[in-house]
XYZ file of C-alpha atoms in Angstrom:
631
model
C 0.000 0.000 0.000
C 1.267 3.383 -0.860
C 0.755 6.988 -0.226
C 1.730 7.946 -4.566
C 4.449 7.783 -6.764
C 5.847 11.278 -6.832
C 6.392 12.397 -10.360
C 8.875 15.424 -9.506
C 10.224 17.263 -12.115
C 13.637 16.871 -13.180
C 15.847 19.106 -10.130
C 13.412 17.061 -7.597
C 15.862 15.302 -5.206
C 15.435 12.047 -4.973
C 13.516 10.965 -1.654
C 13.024 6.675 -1.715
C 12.846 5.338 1.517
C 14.838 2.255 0.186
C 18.162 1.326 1.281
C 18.855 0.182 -2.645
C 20.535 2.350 -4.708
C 18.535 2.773 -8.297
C 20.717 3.433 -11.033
C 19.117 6.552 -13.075
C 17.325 5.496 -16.458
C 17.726 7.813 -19.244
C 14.060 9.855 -20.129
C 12.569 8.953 -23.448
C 12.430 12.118 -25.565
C 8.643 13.011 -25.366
C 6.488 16.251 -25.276
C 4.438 13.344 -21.973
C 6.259 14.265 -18.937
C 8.731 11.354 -18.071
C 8.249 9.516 -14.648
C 11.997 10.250 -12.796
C 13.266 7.649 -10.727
C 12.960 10.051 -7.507
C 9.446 8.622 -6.033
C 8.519 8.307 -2.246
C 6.805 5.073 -1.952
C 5.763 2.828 1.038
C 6.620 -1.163 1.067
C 3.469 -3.119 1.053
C 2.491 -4.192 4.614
C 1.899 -7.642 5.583
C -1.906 -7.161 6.119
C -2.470 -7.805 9.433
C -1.259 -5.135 11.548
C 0.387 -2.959 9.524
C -2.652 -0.837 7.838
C -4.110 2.366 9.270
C -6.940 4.374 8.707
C -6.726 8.209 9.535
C -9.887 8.728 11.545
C -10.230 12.694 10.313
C -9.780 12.596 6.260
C -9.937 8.377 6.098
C -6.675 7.665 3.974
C -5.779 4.347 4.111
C -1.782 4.086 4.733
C 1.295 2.459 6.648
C 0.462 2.672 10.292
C 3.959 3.512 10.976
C 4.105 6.226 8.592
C 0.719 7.528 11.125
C 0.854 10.461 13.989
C 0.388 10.043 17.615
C 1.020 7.180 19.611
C -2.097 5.419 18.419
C -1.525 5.835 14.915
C -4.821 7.630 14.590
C -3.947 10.212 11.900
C -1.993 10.637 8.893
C -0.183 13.724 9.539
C -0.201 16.650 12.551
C -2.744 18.577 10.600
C -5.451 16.064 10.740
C -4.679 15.466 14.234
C -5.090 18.626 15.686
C -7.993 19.206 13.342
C -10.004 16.121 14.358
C -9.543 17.513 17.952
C -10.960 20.804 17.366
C -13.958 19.555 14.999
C -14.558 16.943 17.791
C -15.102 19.748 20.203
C -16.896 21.904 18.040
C -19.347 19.404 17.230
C -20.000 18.113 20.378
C -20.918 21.688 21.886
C -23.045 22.548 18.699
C -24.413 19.122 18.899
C -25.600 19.511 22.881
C -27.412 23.177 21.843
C -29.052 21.771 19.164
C -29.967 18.645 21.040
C -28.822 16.492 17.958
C -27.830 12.941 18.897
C -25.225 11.523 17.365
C -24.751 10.108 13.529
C -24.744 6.451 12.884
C -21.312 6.391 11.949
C -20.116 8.333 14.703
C -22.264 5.823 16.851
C -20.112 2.888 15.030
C -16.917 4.196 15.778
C -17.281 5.343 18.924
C -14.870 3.925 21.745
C -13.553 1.544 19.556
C -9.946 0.243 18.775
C -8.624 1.055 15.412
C -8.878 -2.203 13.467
C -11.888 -2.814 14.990
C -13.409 0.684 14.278
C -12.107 -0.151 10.599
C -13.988 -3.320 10.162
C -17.069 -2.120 11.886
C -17.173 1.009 9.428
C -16.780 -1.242 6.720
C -19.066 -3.336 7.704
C -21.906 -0.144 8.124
C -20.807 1.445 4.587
C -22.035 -2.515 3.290
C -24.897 -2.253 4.728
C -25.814 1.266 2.837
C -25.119 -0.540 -0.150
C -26.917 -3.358 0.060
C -30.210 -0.936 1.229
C -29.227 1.038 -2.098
C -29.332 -2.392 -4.498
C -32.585 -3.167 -2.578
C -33.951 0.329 -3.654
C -32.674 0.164 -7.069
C -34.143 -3.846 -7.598
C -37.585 -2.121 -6.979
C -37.492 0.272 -9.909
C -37.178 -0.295 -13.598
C -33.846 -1.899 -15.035
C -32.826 -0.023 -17.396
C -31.708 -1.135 -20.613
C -28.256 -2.402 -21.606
C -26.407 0.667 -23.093
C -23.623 0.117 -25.992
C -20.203 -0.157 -25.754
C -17.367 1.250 -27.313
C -15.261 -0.893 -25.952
C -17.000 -4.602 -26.356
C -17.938 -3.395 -30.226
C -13.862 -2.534 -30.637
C -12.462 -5.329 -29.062
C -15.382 -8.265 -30.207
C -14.174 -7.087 -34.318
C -10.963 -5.950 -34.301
C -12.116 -2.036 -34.948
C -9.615 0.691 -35.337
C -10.790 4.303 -34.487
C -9.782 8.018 -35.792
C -7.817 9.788 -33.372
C -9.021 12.940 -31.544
C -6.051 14.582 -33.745
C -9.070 14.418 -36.314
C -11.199 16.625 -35.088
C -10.101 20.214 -34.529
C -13.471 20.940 -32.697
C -13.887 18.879 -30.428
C -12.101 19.269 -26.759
C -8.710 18.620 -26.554
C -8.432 18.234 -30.452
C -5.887 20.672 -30.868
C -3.764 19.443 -27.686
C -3.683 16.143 -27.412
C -0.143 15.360 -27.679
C 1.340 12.096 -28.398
C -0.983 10.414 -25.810
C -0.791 6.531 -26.989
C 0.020 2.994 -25.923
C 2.062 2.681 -23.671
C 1.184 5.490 -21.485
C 1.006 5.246 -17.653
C -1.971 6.942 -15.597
C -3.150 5.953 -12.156
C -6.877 5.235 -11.803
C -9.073 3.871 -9.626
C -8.266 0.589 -8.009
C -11.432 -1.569 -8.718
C -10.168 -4.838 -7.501
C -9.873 -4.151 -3.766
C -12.022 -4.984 -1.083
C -11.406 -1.935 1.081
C -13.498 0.441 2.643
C -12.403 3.637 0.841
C -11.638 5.029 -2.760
C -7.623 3.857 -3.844
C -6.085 4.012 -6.551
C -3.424 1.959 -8.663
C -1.123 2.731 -12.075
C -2.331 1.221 -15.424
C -1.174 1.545 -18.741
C -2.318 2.349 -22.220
C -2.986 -0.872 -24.361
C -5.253 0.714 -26.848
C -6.331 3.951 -27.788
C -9.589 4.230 -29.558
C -10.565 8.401 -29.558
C -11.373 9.399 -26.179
C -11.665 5.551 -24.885
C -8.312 3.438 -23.649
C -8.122 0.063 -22.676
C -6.417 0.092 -19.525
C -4.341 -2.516 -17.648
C -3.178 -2.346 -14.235
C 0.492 -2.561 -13.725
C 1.473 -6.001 -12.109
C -0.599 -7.811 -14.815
C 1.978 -8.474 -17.343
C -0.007 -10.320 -20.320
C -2.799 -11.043 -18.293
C -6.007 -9.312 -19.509
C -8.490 -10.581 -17.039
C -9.105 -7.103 -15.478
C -8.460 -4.866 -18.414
C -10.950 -2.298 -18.867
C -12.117 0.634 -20.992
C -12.015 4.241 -19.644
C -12.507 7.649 -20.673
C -8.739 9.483 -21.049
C -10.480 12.950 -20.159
C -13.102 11.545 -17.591
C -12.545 12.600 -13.686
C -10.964 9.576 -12.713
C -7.596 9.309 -14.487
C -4.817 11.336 -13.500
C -1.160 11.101 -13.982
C 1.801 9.560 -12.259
C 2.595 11.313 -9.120
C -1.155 12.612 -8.789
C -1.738 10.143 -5.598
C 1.287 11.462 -4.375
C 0.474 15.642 -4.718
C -3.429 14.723 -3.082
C -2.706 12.319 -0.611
C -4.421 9.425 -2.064
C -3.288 5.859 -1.490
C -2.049 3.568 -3.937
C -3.428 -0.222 -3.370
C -2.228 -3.106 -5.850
C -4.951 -5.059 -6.706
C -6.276 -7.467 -4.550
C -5.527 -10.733 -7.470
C -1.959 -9.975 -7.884
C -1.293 -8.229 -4.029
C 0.989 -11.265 -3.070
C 2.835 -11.306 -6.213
C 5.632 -9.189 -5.571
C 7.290 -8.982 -2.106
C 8.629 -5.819 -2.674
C 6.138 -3.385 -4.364
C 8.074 -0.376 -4.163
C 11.173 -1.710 -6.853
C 8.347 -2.981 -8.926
C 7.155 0.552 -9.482
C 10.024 2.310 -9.607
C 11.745 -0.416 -12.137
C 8.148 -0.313 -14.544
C 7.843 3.684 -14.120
C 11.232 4.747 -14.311
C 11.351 6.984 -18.029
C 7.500 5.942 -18.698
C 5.352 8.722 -20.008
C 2.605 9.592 -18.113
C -0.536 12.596 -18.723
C 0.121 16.150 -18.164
C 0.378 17.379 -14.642
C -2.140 19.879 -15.972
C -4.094 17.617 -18.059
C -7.535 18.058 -16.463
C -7.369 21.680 -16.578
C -6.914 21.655 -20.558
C -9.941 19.236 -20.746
C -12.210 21.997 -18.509
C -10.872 24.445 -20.915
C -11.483 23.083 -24.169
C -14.951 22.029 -22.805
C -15.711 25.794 -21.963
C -17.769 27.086 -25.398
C -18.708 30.833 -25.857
C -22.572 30.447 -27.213
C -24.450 30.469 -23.910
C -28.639 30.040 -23.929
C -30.625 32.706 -25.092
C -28.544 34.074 -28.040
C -30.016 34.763 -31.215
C -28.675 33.834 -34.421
C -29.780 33.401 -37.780
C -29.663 29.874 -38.989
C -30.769 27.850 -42.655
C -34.562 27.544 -42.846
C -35.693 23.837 -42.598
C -38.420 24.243 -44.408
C -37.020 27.067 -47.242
C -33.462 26.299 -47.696
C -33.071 29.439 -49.915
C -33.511 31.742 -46.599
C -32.718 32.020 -43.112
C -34.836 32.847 -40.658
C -33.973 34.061 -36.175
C -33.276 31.411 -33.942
C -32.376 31.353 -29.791
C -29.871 29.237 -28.395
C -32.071 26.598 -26.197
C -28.878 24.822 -24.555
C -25.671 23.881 -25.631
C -23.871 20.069 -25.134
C -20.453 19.727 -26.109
C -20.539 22.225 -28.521
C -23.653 21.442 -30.361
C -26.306 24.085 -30.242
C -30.288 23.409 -29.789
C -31.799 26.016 -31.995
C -35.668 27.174 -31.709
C -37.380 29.202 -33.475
C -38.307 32.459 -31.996
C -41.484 32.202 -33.146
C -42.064 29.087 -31.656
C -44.131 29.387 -28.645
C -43.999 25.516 -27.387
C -40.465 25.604 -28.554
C -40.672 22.231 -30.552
C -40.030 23.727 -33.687
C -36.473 23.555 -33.314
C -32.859 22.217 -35.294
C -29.713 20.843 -33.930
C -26.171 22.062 -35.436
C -22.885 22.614 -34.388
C -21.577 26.099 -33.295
C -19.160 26.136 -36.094
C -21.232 24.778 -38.659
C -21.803 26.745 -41.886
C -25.545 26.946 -41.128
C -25.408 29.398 -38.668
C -24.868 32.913 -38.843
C -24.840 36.321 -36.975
C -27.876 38.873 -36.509
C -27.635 40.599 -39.791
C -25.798 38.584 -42.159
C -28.373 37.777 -45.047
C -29.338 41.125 -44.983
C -25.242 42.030 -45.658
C -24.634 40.034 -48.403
C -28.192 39.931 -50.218
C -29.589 36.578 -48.510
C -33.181 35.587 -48.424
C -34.348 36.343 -44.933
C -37.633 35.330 -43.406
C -38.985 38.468 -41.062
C -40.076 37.685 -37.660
C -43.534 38.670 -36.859
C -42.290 39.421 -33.281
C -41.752 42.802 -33.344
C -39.373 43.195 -30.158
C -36.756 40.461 -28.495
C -38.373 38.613 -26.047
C -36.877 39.346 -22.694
C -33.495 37.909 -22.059
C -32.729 37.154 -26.029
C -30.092 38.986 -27.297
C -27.638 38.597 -30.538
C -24.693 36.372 -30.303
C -21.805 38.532 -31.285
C -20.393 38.306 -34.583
C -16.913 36.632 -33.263
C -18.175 33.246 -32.039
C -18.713 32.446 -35.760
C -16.877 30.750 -38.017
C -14.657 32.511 -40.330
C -14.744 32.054 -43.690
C -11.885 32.062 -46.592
C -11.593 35.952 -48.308
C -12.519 35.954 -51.835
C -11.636 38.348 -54.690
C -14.621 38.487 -57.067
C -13.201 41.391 -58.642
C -11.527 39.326 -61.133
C -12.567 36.069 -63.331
C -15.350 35.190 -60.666
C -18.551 32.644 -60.585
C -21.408 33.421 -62.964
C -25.192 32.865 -62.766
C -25.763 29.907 -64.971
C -22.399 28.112 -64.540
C -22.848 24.423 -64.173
C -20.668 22.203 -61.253
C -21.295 19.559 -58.721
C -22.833 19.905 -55.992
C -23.443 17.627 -53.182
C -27.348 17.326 -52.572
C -28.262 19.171 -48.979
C -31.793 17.007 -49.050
C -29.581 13.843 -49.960
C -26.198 13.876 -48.146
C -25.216 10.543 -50.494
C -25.466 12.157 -53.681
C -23.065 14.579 -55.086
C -25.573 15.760 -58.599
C -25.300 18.158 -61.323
C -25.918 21.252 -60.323
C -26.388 25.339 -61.437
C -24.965 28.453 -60.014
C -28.473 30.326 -59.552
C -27.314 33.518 -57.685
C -24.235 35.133 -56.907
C -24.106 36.613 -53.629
C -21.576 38.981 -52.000
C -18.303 38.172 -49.729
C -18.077 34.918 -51.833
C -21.905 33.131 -51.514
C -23.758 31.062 -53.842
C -27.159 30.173 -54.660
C -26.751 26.764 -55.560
C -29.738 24.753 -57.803
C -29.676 20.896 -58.109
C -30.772 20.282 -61.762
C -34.211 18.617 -62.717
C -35.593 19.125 -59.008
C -35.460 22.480 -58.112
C -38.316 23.857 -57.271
C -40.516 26.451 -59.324
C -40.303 29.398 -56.662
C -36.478 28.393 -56.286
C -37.525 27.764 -52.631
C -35.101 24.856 -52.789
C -31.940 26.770 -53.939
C -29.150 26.234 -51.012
C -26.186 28.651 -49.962
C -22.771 27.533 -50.064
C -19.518 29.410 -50.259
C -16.782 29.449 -52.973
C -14.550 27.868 -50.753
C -17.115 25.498 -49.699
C -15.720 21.614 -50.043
C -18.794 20.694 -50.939
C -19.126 22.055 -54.495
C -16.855 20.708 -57.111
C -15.961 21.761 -61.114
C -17.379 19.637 -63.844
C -15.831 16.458 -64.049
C -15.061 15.763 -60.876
C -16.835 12.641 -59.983
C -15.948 10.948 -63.272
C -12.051 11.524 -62.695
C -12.507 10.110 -58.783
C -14.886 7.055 -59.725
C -17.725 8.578 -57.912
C -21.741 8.268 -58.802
C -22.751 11.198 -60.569
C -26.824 11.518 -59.660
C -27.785 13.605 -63.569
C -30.609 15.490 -63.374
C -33.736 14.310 -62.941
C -35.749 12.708 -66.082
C -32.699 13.755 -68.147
C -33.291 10.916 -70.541
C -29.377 10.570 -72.416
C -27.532 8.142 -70.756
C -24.390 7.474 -69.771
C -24.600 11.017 -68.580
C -22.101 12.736 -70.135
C -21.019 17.078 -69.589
C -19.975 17.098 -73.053
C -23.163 16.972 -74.726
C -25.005 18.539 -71.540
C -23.213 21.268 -71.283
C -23.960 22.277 -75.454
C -27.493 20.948 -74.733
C -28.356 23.484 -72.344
C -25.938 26.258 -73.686
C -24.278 26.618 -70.456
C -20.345 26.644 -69.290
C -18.595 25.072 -66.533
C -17.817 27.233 -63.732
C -13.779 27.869 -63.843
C -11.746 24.487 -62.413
C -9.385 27.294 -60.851
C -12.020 29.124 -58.753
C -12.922 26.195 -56.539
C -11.129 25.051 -53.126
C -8.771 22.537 -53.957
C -6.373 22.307 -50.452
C -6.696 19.174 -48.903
C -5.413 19.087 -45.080
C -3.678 16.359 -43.720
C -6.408 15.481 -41.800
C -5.284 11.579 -40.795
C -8.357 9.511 -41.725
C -8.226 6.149 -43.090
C -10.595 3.931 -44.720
C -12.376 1.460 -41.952
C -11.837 3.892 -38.725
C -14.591 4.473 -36.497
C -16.090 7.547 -35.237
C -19.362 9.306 -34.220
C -21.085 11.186 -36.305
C -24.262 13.265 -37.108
C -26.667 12.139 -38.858
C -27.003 15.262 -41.109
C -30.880 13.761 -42.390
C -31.804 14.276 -38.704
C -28.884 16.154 -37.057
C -30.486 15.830 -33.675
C -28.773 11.979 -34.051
C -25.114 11.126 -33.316
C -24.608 7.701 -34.501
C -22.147 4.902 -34.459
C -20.414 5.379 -37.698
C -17.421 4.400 -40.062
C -15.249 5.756 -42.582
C -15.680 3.874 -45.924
C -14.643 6.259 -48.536
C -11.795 9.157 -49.246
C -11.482 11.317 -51.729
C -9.217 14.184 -51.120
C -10.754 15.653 -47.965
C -13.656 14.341 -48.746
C -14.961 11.445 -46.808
C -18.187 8.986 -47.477
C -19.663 8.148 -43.932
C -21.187 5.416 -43.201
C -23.913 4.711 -40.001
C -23.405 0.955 -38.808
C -26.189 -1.116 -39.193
C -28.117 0.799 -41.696
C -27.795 0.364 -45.507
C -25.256 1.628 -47.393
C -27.839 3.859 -49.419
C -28.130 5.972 -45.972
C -24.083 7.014 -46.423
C -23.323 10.681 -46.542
C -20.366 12.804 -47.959
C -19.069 14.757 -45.580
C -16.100 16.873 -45.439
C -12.789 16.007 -43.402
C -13.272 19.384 -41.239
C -16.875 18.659 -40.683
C -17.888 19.934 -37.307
C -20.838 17.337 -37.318
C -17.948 14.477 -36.914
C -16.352 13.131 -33.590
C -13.493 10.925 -32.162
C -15.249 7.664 -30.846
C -16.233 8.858 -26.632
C -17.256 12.049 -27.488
C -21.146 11.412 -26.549
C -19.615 9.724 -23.205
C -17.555 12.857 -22.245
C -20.060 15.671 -23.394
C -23.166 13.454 -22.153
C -25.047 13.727 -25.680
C -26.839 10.316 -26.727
C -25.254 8.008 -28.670
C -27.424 6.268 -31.172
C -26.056 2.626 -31.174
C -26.127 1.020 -34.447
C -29.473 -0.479 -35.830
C -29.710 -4.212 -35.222
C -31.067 -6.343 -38.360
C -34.461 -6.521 -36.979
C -34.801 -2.929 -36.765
C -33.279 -2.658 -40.133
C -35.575 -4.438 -41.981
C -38.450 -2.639 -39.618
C -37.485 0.354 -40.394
C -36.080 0.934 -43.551
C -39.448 1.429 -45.346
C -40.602 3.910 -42.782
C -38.722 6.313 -40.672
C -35.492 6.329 -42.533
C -37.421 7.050 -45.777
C -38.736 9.982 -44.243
C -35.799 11.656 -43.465
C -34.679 11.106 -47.154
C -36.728 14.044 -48.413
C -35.654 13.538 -52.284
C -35.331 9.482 -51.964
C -37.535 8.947 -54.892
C -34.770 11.405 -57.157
C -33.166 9.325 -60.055
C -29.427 8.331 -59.810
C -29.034 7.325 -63.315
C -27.434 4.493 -64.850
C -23.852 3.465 -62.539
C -20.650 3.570 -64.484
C -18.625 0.407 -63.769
C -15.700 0.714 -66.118
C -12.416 2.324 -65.345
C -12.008 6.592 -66.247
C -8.891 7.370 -68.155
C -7.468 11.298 -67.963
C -9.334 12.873 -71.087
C -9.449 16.360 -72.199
C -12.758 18.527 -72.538
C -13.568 21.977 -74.239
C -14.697 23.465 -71.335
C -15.825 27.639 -70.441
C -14.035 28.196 -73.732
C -10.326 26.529 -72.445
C -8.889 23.000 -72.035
C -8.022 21.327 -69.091
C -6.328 17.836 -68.057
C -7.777 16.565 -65.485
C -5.387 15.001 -63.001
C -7.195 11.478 -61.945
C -6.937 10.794 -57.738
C -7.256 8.005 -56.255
C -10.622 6.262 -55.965
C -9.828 5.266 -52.120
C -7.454 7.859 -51.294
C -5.469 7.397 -48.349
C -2.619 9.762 -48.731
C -3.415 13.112 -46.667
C -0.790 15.559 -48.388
C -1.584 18.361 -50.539
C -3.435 17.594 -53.805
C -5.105 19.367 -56.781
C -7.769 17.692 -58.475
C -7.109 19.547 -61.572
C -3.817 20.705 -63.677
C -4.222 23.457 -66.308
C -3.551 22.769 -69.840
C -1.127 25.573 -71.195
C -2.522 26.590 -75.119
């Protein structure tokens, strides 16, 4: 049993209580603090008489290592402050005619080892009143797990290095196997919360497999835990808070001498951050707070925008309701940096459709989110060779995420917006029409899905097929919008086909499901929701802010939709996932299965060689879809 392994920095003295002499291990070069060879640690007792229990804060140590000549407290401190409680509470006690607690009742004039057992003994009691309680209610049902649906098929998962957004995306560090944190012991049989020192096996997002030191290749106890939950802390923690370190209870008699265990497994390990927690807290602080308004995409016009209020906010991801809404059911989930979402005032700034509010004044308490706490976009210059009203690109569908279709530039709106029309569905009133910037990754020039093997949906009724721009294009007597214009930087964003993450379903962006990566192209990236048919993916972009590292839901406490079992599958895929597909019935034309080859196209008057990527791209450097042909 042990009172911590001191992690001091590097100038610490060492301060082992050992008579050996530890030769000093050269650190491993790491940005993880390196566990020095300079901890104060306790040899295990023989577990009979040498174990105390300090009677004022209840840590569980060496009774030698205790105060007084009883051995009744850890350190002078809790000594003299157990005496003075113990006299204020018995005068405050006799005014207020209070008798005394239970537990004060069951350690009253009692040795030490007996008070121990007899408190033990009380605290099982409470529990056992607490499982009686909770057999009467309802049992709730089994929840999924990350862990059993990793380790039962082999899974890998994205890193949190994926996803800017989400807490601790941008600080991670080189957190990975190997890693050594100290967590709660759960294999011990004593009275009070102690802790023990695990390591990393496997990293899956937030989630690690743990294994408590001592176990070797024995995974009998491993278990899953949350890196940034409340119970893992790094080496030397136990030692700074005065919490006890306890080997588990299977392997306690393994080792006869505990202390050259640790220091020979810890000595140049990497361990967490002393201020790990802290930068969890802080990248789990967000700046939209409840009651701000904002403008936000009209569910029911996508060519306007219409005032919405902040309802509450969960890791990041805003409830939004519409002002009007007096029951305040009419609402929309997004995330705070999602392009959907804008300031008070920005339709009207760069020539937007904007629904009015019929409320005339803000309702008490509402007031504008400032213009900050949005997402920045790319700067522009249209002053040059810019977009055009009638140019033709592709476009991926925003009423059908899994199709990327031919599509028209219908307006062009100022700072760098487009009014984007899917061909052969748009609506009459252009009531359809969705904005999307010129940086936006989901627009792409002509030709883009035939150089990267990807379905092309033409548009609708459009009766020549194999669809082909060529003949479109002169067909309608319309031009391609300019290759150079769009975005073409791809980050090295560090996804790879087959990892798992969690992700929104954008259909019904209220869901964050169990998902998978099945598809890259570039930075773009075809989702797919386990358990649900492949007709259900959705092309998303590797920035999305609607996609997170596998634990998210656990840390931020947003539900996790588990994925659809085959029952529900075949239940359900005629009904409720057919109404969230709002343009199912749309045709996707006839599939091209043979191979592209680069080809050249008179296109907006110039010619252009396309450079052909890779139909399962997993390289994440820099790429351009396109290369110029010089005349």
């Amino acid at each position: 049993m042990f009172d911590g392994y001191d992690s001091c920095s590097e100038d610490t003295s060492s301060s082992s209580s050992s008579d050996e002499s530890e030769e000093e291990v050269a650190p491993l070069p790491s940005s993880l603090p390196i566990i020095k060879n300079n901890g104060q640690v306790y040899t295990y007792p023989d577990g009979k008489s040498g174990m105390a229990t300090c009677e004022m804060c209840g840590m569980v140590g060496v009774r030698d290592a205790f105060y007084s000549k009883t051995k009744r407290f850890c350190s002078v401190s809790c000594s003299r402050s157990y005496s003075s409680n113990s006299k204020k509470a018995s005068i405050l006690a006799r005014l207020q005619g209070k008798p005394p607690t239970k537990k004060a009742k069951v350690l009253q004039k009692q040795p030490l080892v007996a008070k121990l057992a007899a408190y033990a003994q009380y605290q099982a009691t409470l529990q056992n009143q607490a499982k009686t309680k909770a057999g009467n209610a309802a049992v709730p049902v089994e929840g999924f797990s990350w862990g059993n649906y990793i380790n039962s098929n082999s899974f890998t998962a994205a890193p949190v290095t994926c996803f800017k957004h989400a807490p601790m995306g941008t600080c991670w560090g080189d957190i990975s196997e190997g890693v050594r944190v100290e967590v709660p012991n759960t294999d011990c049989s004593l009275p009070t919360k102690v802790f023990w020192i695990a390591g990393i096996v496997k990293l899956a997002g937030y989630n690690a497999l743990l294994r408590y030191e001592g176990f070797e290749n024995d995974s009998s106890l491993d278990f899953w835990c949350n890196v940034c939950g409340s119970d893992i802390h790094p080496v030397g923690w136990c030692a700074t808070s005065g919490k006890p370190l306890v080997p588990p209870r299977t392997i306690q008699h393994k080792y006869t001498n505990w202390k050259a265990f640790l220091v020979k497994r810890l000595t140049g390990a990497k361990t967490l951050p002393p201020d790990f927690s802290q930068k969890v807290s802080e990248s789990m602080q967000y700046p939209f707070k409840t009651s701000m308004r904002v403008e936000v995409v009209d569910k029911t016009h996508l060519c306007r925008t219409r005032v919405a209020v902040v309802e509450c906010v969960i890791g990041g991801r805003l409830r939004l309701v519409n002002e009007e809404s007096d029951d305040k059911t009419d609402d929309f989930w997004c995330h705070m940096y999602s392009p959907l979402i804008h300031h008070i005032g920005w339709s009207r700034s760069i020539g937007h459709r904007f629904k009015r509010s019929d409320i005339t004044k803000k309702q008490d308490g509402h007031f504008d989110a400032p213009p900050h706490l949005f997402m920045k976009v790319k700067e522009v210059d249209a002053a040059g060779e810019w977009f055009k009203e009638g140019m033709k690109l592709e476009a991926i569908d925003p009423l059908n995420l899994s199709a990327i279709c031919v599509a028209t530039i219908r307006k062009v709106l100022a700072d760098g917006y487009l009014m984007i029309g899917i061909d052969g569905s748009e609506a009459a009133d252009g009531s359809d029409w969705f904005c999307y910037h010129a940086t936006s990754p989901s627009i792409f020039p002509v030709g883009f899905c035939e150089i990267n093997m990807i379905e092309l949906t033409p548009p609708r009724g459009y009766a020549k097929l194999p669809f082909k721009w060529f003949d479109y294009l002169r067909e309608t007597d319309s031009i391609a919008a300019p290759v150079k214009l769009f975005n073409k930087e791809v980050p090295n964003h560090g996804f790879h086909v087959g990892m798992k993450l969690e992700a929104v379903d954008l259909m019904e962006p209220r869901l964050v499901c169990v998902a998978t990566v099945t598809r890259i192209i570039h930075r773009l990236l075809r989702i797919h929701f386990d358990g649900w048919e492949d007709e259900y993916d959705q092309w998303v972009d590797c920035e999305s802010p609607d996609l997170y590292p596998v634990g998210w839901c656990q840390l931020t406490g947003y539900p996790l939709q588990p994925p659809a079992p085959q029952s529900s599958r075949d239940s359900q895929s005629s009904s409720s996932k057919q109404k969230k597909k709002a343009k199912s019935q749309q045709y996707k034309g006839h599939k091209k299965m043979t191979s592209l080859q680069l080809k050249e196209e008179l296109l907006d008057g110039e010619e252009y060689s396309f450079l052909q990527g890779a139909s399962d791209q997993e390289s994440n450097g820099s790429a351009s879809y396109y290369i110029k042909q010089e005349p």
